[in-house]
XYZ file of C-alpha atoms in Angstrom:
622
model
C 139.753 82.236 12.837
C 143.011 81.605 11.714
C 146.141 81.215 14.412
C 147.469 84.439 15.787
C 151.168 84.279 17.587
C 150.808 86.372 20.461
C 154.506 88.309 20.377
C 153.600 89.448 24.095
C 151.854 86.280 25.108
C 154.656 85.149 27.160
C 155.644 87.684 29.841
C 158.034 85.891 32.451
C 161.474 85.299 31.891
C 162.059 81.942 33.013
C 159.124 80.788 30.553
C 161.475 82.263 27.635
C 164.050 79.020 27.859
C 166.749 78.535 26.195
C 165.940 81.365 23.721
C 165.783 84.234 26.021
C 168.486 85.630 24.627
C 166.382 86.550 21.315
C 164.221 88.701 23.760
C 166.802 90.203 25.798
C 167.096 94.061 25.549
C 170.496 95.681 26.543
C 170.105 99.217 27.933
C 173.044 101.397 28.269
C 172.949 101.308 32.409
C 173.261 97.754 32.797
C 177.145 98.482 31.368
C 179.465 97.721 33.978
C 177.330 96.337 36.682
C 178.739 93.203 37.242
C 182.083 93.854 38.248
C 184.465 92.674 41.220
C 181.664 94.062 43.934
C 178.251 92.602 44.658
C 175.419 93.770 43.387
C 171.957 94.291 44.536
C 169.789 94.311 42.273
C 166.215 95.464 42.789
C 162.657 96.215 41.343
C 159.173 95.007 41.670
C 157.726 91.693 40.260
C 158.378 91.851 36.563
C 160.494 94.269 36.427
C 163.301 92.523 34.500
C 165.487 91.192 37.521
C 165.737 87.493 36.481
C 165.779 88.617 32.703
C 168.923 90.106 33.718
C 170.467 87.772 35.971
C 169.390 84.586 33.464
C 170.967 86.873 30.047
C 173.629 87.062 32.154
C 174.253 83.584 33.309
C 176.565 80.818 31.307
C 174.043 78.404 29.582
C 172.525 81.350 28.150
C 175.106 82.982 26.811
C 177.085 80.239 25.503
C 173.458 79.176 23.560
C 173.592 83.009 22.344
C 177.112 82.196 21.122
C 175.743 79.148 19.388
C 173.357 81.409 17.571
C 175.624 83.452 16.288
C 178.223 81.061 15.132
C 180.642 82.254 18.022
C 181.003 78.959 19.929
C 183.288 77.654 21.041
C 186.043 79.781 19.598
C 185.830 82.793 20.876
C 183.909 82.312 23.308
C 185.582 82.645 26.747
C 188.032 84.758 25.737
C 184.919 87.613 25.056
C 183.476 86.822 28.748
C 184.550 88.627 31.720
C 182.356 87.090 33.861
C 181.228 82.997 34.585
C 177.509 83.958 36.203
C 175.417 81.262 38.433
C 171.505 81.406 38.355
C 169.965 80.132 41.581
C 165.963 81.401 42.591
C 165.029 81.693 46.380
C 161.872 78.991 45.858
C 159.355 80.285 48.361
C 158.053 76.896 48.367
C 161.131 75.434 49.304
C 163.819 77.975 51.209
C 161.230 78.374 53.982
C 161.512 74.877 54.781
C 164.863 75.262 56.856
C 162.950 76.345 60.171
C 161.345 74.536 62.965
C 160.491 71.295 63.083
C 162.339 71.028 66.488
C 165.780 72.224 65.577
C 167.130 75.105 67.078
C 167.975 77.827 64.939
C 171.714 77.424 65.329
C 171.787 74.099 63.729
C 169.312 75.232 60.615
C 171.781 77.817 59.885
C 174.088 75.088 59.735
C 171.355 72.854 57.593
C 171.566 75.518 55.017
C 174.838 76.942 55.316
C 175.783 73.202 53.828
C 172.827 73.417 51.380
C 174.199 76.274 49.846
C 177.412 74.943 49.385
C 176.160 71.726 47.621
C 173.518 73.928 45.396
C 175.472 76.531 44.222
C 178.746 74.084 44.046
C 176.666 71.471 42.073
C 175.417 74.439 39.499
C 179.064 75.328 39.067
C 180.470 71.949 38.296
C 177.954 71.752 35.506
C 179.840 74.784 34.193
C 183.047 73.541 34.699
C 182.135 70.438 33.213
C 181.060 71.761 30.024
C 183.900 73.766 30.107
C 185.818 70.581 30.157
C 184.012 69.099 27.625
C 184.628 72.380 25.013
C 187.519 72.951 25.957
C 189.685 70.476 27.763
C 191.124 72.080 31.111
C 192.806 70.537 33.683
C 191.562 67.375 35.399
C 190.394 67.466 39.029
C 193.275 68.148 41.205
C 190.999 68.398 44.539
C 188.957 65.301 44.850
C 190.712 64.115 48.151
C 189.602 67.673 49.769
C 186.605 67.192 48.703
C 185.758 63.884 49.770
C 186.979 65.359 53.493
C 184.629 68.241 52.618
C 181.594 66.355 51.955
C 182.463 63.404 54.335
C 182.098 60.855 51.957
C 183.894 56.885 51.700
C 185.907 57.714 48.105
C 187.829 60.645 46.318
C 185.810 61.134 43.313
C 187.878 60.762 39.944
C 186.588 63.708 38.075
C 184.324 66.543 37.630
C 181.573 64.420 36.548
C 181.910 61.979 39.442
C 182.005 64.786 42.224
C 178.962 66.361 40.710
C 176.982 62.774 41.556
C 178.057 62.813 45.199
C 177.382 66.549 45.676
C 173.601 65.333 44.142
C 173.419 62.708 46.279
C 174.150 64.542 49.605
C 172.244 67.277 48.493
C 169.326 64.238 48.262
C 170.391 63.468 52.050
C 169.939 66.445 53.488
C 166.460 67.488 51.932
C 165.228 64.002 53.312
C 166.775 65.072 56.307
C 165.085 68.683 56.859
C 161.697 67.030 55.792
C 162.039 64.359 58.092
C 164.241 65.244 61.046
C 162.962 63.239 63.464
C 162.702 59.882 61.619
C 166.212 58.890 62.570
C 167.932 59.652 59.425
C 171.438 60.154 60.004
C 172.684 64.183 59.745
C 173.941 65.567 57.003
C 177.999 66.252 57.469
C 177.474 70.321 57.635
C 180.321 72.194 55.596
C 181.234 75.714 56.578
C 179.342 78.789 54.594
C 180.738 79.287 50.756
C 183.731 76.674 52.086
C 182.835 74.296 48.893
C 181.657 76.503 46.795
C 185.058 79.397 46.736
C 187.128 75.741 46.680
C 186.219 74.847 43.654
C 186.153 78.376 41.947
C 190.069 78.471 43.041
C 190.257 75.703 41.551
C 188.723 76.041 38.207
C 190.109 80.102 38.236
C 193.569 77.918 37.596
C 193.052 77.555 34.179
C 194.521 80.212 32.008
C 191.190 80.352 29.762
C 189.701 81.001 33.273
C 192.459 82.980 35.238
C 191.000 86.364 34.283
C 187.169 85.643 34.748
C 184.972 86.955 37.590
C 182.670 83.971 38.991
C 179.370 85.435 39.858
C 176.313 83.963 41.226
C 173.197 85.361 40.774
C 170.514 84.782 44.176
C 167.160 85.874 42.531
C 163.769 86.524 44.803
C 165.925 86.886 47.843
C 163.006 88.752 49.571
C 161.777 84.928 49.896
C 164.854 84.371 52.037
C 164.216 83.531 56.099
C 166.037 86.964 58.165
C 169.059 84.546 59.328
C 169.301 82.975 55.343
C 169.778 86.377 54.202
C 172.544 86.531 56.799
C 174.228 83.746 55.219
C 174.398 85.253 52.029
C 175.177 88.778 53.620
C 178.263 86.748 54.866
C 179.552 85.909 51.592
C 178.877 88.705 50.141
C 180.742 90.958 52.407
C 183.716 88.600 52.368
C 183.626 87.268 48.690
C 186.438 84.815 48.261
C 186.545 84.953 45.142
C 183.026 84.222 44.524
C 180.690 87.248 44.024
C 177.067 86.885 45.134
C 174.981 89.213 43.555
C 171.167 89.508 45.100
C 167.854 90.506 43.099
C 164.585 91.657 45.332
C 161.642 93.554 45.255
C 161.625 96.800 47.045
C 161.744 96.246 51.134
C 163.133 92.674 50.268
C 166.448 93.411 52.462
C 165.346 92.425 56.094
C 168.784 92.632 57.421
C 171.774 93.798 56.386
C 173.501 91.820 59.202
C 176.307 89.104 58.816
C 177.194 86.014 60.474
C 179.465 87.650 62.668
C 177.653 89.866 65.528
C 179.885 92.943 64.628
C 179.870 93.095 60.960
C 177.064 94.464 58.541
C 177.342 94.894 54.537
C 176.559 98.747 53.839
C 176.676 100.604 50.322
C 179.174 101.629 48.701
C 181.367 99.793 50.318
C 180.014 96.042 50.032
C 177.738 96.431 46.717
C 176.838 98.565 44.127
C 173.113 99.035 43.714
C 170.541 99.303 40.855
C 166.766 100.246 40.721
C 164.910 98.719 38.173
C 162.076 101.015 38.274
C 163.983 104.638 38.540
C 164.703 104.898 35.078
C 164.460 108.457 33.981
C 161.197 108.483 31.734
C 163.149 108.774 28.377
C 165.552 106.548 29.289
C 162.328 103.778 30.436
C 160.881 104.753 27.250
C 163.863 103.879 25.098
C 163.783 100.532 26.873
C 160.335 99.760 26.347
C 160.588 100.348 22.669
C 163.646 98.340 22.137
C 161.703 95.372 24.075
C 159.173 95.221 22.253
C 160.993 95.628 19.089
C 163.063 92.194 20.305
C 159.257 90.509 20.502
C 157.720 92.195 17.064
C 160.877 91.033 15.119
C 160.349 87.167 16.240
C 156.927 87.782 14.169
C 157.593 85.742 10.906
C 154.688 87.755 9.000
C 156.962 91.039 9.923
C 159.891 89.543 8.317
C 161.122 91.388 5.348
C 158.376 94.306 6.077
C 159.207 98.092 7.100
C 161.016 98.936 10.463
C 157.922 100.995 11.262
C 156.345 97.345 11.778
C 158.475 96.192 14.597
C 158.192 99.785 16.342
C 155.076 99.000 19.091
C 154.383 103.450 18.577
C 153.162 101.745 15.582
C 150.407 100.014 17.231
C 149.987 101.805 20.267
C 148.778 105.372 18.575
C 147.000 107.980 20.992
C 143.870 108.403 20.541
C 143.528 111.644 22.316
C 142.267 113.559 20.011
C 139.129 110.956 19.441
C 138.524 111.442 22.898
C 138.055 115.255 23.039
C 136.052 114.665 19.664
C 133.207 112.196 21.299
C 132.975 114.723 24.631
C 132.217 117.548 21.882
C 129.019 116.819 21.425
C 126.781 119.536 20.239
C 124.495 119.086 23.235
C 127.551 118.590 26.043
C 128.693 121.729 24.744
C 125.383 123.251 25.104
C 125.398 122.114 28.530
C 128.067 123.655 29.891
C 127.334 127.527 27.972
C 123.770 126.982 29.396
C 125.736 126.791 32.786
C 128.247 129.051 32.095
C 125.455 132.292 31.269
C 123.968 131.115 34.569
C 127.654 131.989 36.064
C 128.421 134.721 34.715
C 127.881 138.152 36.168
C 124.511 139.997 35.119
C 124.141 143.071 33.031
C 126.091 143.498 30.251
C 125.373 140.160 28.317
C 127.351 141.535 25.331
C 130.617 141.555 27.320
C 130.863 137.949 28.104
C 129.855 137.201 24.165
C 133.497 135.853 23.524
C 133.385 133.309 26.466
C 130.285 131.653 25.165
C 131.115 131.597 21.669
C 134.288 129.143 22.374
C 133.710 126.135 21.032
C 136.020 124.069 22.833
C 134.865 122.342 25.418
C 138.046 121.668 27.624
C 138.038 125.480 27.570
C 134.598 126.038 28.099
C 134.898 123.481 30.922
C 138.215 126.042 32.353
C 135.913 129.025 32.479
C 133.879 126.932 34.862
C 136.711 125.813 36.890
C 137.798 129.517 36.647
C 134.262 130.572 38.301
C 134.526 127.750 40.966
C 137.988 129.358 42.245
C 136.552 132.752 42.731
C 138.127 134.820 39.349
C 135.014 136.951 38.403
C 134.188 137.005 34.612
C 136.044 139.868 34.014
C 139.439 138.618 34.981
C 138.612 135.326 33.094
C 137.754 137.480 29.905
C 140.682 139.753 30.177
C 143.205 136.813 30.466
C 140.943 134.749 27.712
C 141.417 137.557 25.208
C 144.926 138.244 25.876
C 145.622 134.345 25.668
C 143.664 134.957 22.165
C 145.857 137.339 20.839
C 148.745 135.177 21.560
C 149.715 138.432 24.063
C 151.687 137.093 27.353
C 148.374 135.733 29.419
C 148.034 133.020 32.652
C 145.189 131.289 30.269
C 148.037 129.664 28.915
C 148.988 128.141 32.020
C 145.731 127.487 32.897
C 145.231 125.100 30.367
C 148.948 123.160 30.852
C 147.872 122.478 33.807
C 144.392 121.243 33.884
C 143.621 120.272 30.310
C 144.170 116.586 31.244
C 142.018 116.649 34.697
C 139.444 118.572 32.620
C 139.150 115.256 30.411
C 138.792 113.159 33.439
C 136.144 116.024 34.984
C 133.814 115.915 31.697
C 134.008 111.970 31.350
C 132.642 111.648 35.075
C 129.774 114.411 34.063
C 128.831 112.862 30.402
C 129.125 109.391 31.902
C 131.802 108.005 29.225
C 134.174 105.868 30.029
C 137.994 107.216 30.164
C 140.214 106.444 27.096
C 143.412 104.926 28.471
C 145.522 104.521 24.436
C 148.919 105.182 23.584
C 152.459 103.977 24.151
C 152.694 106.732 26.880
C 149.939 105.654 28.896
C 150.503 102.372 28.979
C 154.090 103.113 29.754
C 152.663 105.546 32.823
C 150.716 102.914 33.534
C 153.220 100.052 33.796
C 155.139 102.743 36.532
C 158.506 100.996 35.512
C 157.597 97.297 35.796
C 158.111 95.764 32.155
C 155.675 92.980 33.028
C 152.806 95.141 33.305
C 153.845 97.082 30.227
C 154.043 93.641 27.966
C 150.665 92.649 29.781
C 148.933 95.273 28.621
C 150.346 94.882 25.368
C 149.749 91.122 24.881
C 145.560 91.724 26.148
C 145.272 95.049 23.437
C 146.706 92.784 20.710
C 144.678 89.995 21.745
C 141.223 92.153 21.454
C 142.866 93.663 18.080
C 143.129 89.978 16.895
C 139.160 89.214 17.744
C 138.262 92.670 15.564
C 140.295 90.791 13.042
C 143.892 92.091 13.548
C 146.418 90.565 12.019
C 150.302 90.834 10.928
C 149.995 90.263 7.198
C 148.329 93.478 7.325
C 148.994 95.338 10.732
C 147.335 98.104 11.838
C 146.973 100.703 14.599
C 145.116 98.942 17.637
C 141.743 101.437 18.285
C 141.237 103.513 21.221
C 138.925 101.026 22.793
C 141.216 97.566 21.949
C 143.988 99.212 24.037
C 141.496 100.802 26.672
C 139.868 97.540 26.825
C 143.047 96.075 27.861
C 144.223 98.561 29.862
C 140.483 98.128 31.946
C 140.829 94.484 32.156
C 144.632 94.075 33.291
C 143.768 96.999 36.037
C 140.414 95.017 37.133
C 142.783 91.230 37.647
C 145.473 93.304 39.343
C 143.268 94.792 41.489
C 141.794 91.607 42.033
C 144.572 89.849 42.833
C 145.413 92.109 45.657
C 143.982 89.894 48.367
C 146.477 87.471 47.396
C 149.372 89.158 48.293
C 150.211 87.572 51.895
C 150.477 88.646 54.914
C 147.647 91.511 54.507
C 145.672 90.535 51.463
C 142.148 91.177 52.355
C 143.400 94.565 54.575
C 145.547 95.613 51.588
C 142.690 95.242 49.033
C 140.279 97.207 51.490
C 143.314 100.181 51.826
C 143.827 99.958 47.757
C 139.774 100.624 47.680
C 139.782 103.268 50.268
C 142.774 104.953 48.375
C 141.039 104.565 45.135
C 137.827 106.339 45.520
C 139.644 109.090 47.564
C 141.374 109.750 44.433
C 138.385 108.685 42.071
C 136.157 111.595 44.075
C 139.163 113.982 43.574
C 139.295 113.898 40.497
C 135.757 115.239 40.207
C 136.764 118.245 42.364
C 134.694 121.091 40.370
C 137.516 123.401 41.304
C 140.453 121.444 40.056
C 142.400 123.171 42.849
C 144.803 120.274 42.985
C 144.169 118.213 39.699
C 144.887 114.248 39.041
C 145.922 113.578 42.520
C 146.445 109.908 42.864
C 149.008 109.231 45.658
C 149.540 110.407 49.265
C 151.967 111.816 51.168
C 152.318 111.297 55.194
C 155.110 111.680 58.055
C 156.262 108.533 58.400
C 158.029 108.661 61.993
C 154.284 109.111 62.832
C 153.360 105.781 62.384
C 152.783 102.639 64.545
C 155.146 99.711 63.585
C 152.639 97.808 62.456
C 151.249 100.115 59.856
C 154.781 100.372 58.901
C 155.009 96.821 58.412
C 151.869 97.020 56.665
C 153.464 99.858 53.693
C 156.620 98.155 53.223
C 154.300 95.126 52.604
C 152.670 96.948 49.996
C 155.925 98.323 48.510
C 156.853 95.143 48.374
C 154.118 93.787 46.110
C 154.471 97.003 44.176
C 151.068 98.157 45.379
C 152.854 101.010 46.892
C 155.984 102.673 45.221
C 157.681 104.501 48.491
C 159.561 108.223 47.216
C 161.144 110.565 48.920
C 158.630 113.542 49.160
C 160.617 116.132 46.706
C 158.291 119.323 48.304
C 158.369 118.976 51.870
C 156.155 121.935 53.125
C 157.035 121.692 56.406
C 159.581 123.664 57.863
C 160.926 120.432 60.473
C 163.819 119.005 58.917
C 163.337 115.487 60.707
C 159.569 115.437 59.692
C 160.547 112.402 57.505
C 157.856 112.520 54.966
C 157.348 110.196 52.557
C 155.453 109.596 49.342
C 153.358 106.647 48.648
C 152.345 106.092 44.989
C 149.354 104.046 44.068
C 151.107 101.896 41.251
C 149.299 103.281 38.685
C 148.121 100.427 36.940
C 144.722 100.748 39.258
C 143.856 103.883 37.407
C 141.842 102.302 35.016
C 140.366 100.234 37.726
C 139.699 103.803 39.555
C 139.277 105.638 36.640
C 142.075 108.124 37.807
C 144.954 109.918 36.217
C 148.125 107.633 35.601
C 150.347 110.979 35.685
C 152.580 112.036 38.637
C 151.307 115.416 38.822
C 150.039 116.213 42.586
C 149.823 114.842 46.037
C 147.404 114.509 48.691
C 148.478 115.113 52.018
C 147.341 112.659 54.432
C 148.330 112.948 58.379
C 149.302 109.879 60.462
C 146.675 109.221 62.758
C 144.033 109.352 59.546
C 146.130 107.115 57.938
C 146.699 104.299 60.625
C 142.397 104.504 60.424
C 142.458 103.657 56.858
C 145.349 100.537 57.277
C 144.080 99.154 60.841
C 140.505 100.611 62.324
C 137.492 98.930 61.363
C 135.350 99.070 58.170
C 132.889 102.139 59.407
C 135.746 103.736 61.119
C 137.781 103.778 58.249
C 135.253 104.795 55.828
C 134.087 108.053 57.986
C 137.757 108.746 58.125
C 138.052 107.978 54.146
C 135.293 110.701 53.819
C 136.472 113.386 56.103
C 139.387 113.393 53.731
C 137.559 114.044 51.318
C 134.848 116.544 52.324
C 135.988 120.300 51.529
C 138.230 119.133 48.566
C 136.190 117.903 46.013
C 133.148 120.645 46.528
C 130.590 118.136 47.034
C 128.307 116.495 49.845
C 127.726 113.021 49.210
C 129.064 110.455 51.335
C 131.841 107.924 49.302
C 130.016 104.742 48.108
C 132.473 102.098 48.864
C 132.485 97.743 48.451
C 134.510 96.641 49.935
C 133.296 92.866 48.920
């Protein structure tokens, strides 16, 4: 089998190197975002934080520049902004605690290892700079040998850089061995090196007008008192601006340094959601993604635009799936049951019901029945609908069509056809990772039936549901890795699925597709609070405002709580935001905290009355 180039293979930015640029998509909201204000930044796992925050920093854009022939002239003068990359390592930041030193004095520890971090990224910067483009020599090298306590005044840029290194060195020996005897590192006030140097290198007139920003990525990995540190500077920025990225609930204070001071919105940051694009807006963006990744495809090269559009490849297969449930004999089914339904006596009346030949409308009559309309009303509404008169059939059908397809795949046992750029986009619920995950696996089957881009092709309904099947199934599998709940937050995910999964088979469709839950949150304990944001912050959860509160209290604080639909597939649930289920406290505090049995008899009480039937909900919760 001959070598197939993955377009989607890689799927995390900081894997993209120096080219990440080529795979960068601009979308008309990121305009104006950095500016002279902080930014938070925030989104689940994958969905595009540190794309953004590496597009946006120097190295890459000055190797952008290079690309296009626009370096060095040029090249500052088209920048407003110099930005600084730095990650929150949770392998590393959590290392500033215990160890027998008060908290005080860690705050110190990495107030100081902040400075020399963040300062030593800079100087690289300024020392290119320097390098391209010849500014002024270093002017503050006796300030900063008081700064950094240190025997000499360093002679340049270069030479400072070392003995930042070097004491950055000392002090991570130091932390990791504090009670060794190794001399303390000399502590330097919070941001005190870093805004030094940016006055000093914002001297230059190619600099003068520039914004420095720098750009603290995974800050939910942050210790509460770290995040204070960098709540400090960016509440007082000086002139540095620190922008933060996190994942939803990542913000665990919003205090400062100073006991009186806090950083609030609007008037300390501006803030962005990654994942509350409208849907035609995360549509857009998808596409022109995905078209950055089809056009690095050499075979594509020179071939039609349609080729590099993934609607292309990702074609709904819809209408294939209505065809295979229209069997001649599921059909037959469902009129045998729907003569047993129907009212005795005049046999001729009800002729036009059983001679449609549609099954998602055969399927509606039954529905119909379930609800309580008598055949007559059906019929009357049916022929009206027929005539293309003013009818509720119409209706009828918008809104249960698609939780008739789920109904009839549960009854005729076939599997659920999850195709189509809109499905996997509802299925990615705005995180760009899953979305190029579920591309890179459907391209990857395509590629085994023979796929390839010398001759692309559509992927089939079953490459893409394939994928969609087996990205849902590791997700869901990966759940009990996602500290501190894990193994409780893959047992909740479970209990939350086959609610849903039984739901869906309701033979009345009263509320179809239901696959997330709304409950009053002032109702819960603290710890099952902790226990959602947990989940929200994995993206297991997606918290909402509830935009139909039914009850008339105005402080009834109720909130929804989205299953992130890529465990549909898994479930074999609707990926659509359609309906709600309403779930009250107490039952849900049984489902996060009581004990297996407890919280399966619960699960099932939800259940019973809803989805017409009797059996009990067959759960593993291996």
């Amino acid at each position: 089998m001959s070598t197939f180039n993955n377009p989607f293979s890689i799927d995390r930015a900081e894997h993209l190197g120096d080219q990440l640029f080529e795979f960068f998509a601009f979308h008309r909201r990121f305009d104006g975002l950095l500016k002279h204000k902080s930014l938070l930044l925030e989104g689940g796992r994958g969905s595009g934080k540190t794309m953004f925050f590496l597009y946006n920093s120097y190295f890459i854009q000055k190797k952008e520049a290079q690309k296009k022939n626009n370096f060095p002239e040029g090249f500052l003068e088209s920048k407003k902004i110099i930005g600084i990359y730095y990650r929150s390592d949770s392998n590393f930041v959590p290392a500033f605690q215990h160890k027998g030193i008060d908290g005080s004095e860690w705050m110190s520890l990495f107030s100081t290892y902040l400075n020399l971090e963040i300062s030593k990224r800079l100087l690289e910067i300024i020392i290119d700079v320097d390098t391209n483009f010849n500014i002024a020599s270093l002017r503050i090298g006796q300030q900063a040998q008081k700064i950094l306590g240190i025997d000499s005044i360093p002679a340049n840029y270069k030479e400072l850089n070392e003995k930042i290194k070097i004491a950055e060195i000392e002090l991570i020996s130091y932390i990791n061995n504090p009670n060794t005897g190794l001399k303390k590192p000399h502590i330097i006030s919070n941001g005190y090196l870093i805004n030094m140097l940016a006055i000093e290198f914002l001297k230059n007139d190619l600099i003068k007008n520039k914004t420095i920003h720098v750009f603290i990525d995974e800050f939910e990995n942050m210790l509460p008192y770290q995040q204070k540190i960098i709540n400090t500077l960016i509440k007082h920025p000086s002139p540095v601006i620190f922008d933060v990225g996190m994942r939803k609930e990542g913000l665990y204070t919003n205090e400062t340094l100073s006991g009186n001071e806090i950083i609030k919105y609007p008037d300390d940051y501006s803030h962005f959601d990654l994942e509350k694009f409208k849907r035609e807006d995360y549509e857009k963006f998808l596409v022109e993604i995905c078209k950055k990744r089809l056009s690095q495809v050499v075979e594509l090269k020179g071939k039609d635009d349609i080729y590099i559009d993934i609607n292309f490849y990702l074609k709904n297969h819809s209408d294939e799936e209505i065809d295979a449930l229209s069997k001649k004999s599921n059909l037959n089914k469902l009129k045998i049951k729907l003569s047993h339904r129907l009212e005795h006596g005049d046999g001729e009346k009800f002729q036009p019901l059983l001679e449609e030949n549609d099954i998602v409308i055969v399927r509606l009559f039954l529905i119909l029945i379930e609800r309580g309309l008598s055949g007559a009303e059906i019929l009357d509404e049916y022929i009206k609908f027929k005539k293309k008169e003013d009818s509720k059939f119409k209706e009828w059908i918008h809104n249960n069509k698609n939780g008739i397809i789920f109904l009839l795949t549960k009854e005729f046992k076939r599997e659920k056809d999850y195709s189509g750029f809109k499905t996997f986009q509802m299925l990615s619920s705005g995180i760009i990772r899953y979305f190029i995950e579920l591309c890179e696996t459907a391209f990857n089957n395509a590629h085994r039936n023979n796929f390839n881009f010398q001759s692309p092709r559509a992927l089939s309904s079953a490459e893409q549901t394939d994928a969609a099947n087996y990205v849902s199934e590791y997700k869901f599998n990966a759940l009990d890795t996602y500290s501190p709940y894990s193994t409780k937050l893959k047992r909740f995910v479970t209990f939350l699925g086959k609610i849903f999964e039984r739901l869906h088979r309701d033979p009345r469709m009263s509320e179809p597709e239901r696959n997330h839950f709304t409950t009053q949150y002032d109702g819960l304990s603290e710890e099952s609070k902790k226990f959602l944001n947990s989940a929200v912050l994995h993206s297991v959860l997606q918290k909402k405002k509830e935009t139909k509160n039914k009850s008339n209290s105005i402080d009834a604080n109720y909130l929804e709580f989205h299953l992130n639909h890529i465990y549909s597939p898994y479930f074999q649930i609707s990926p659509r935001t359609i309906r709600s289920l309403r779930i009250n406290s107490k039952n849900l505090e049984s489902l996060i905290l009581e004990q297996d049995e407890k919280a399966k008899s619960v699960a099932n009480a939800i259940v019973k009355g809803r989805d017409g039937g009797t059996n009990q909900l067959q759960i593993d919760l291996k």
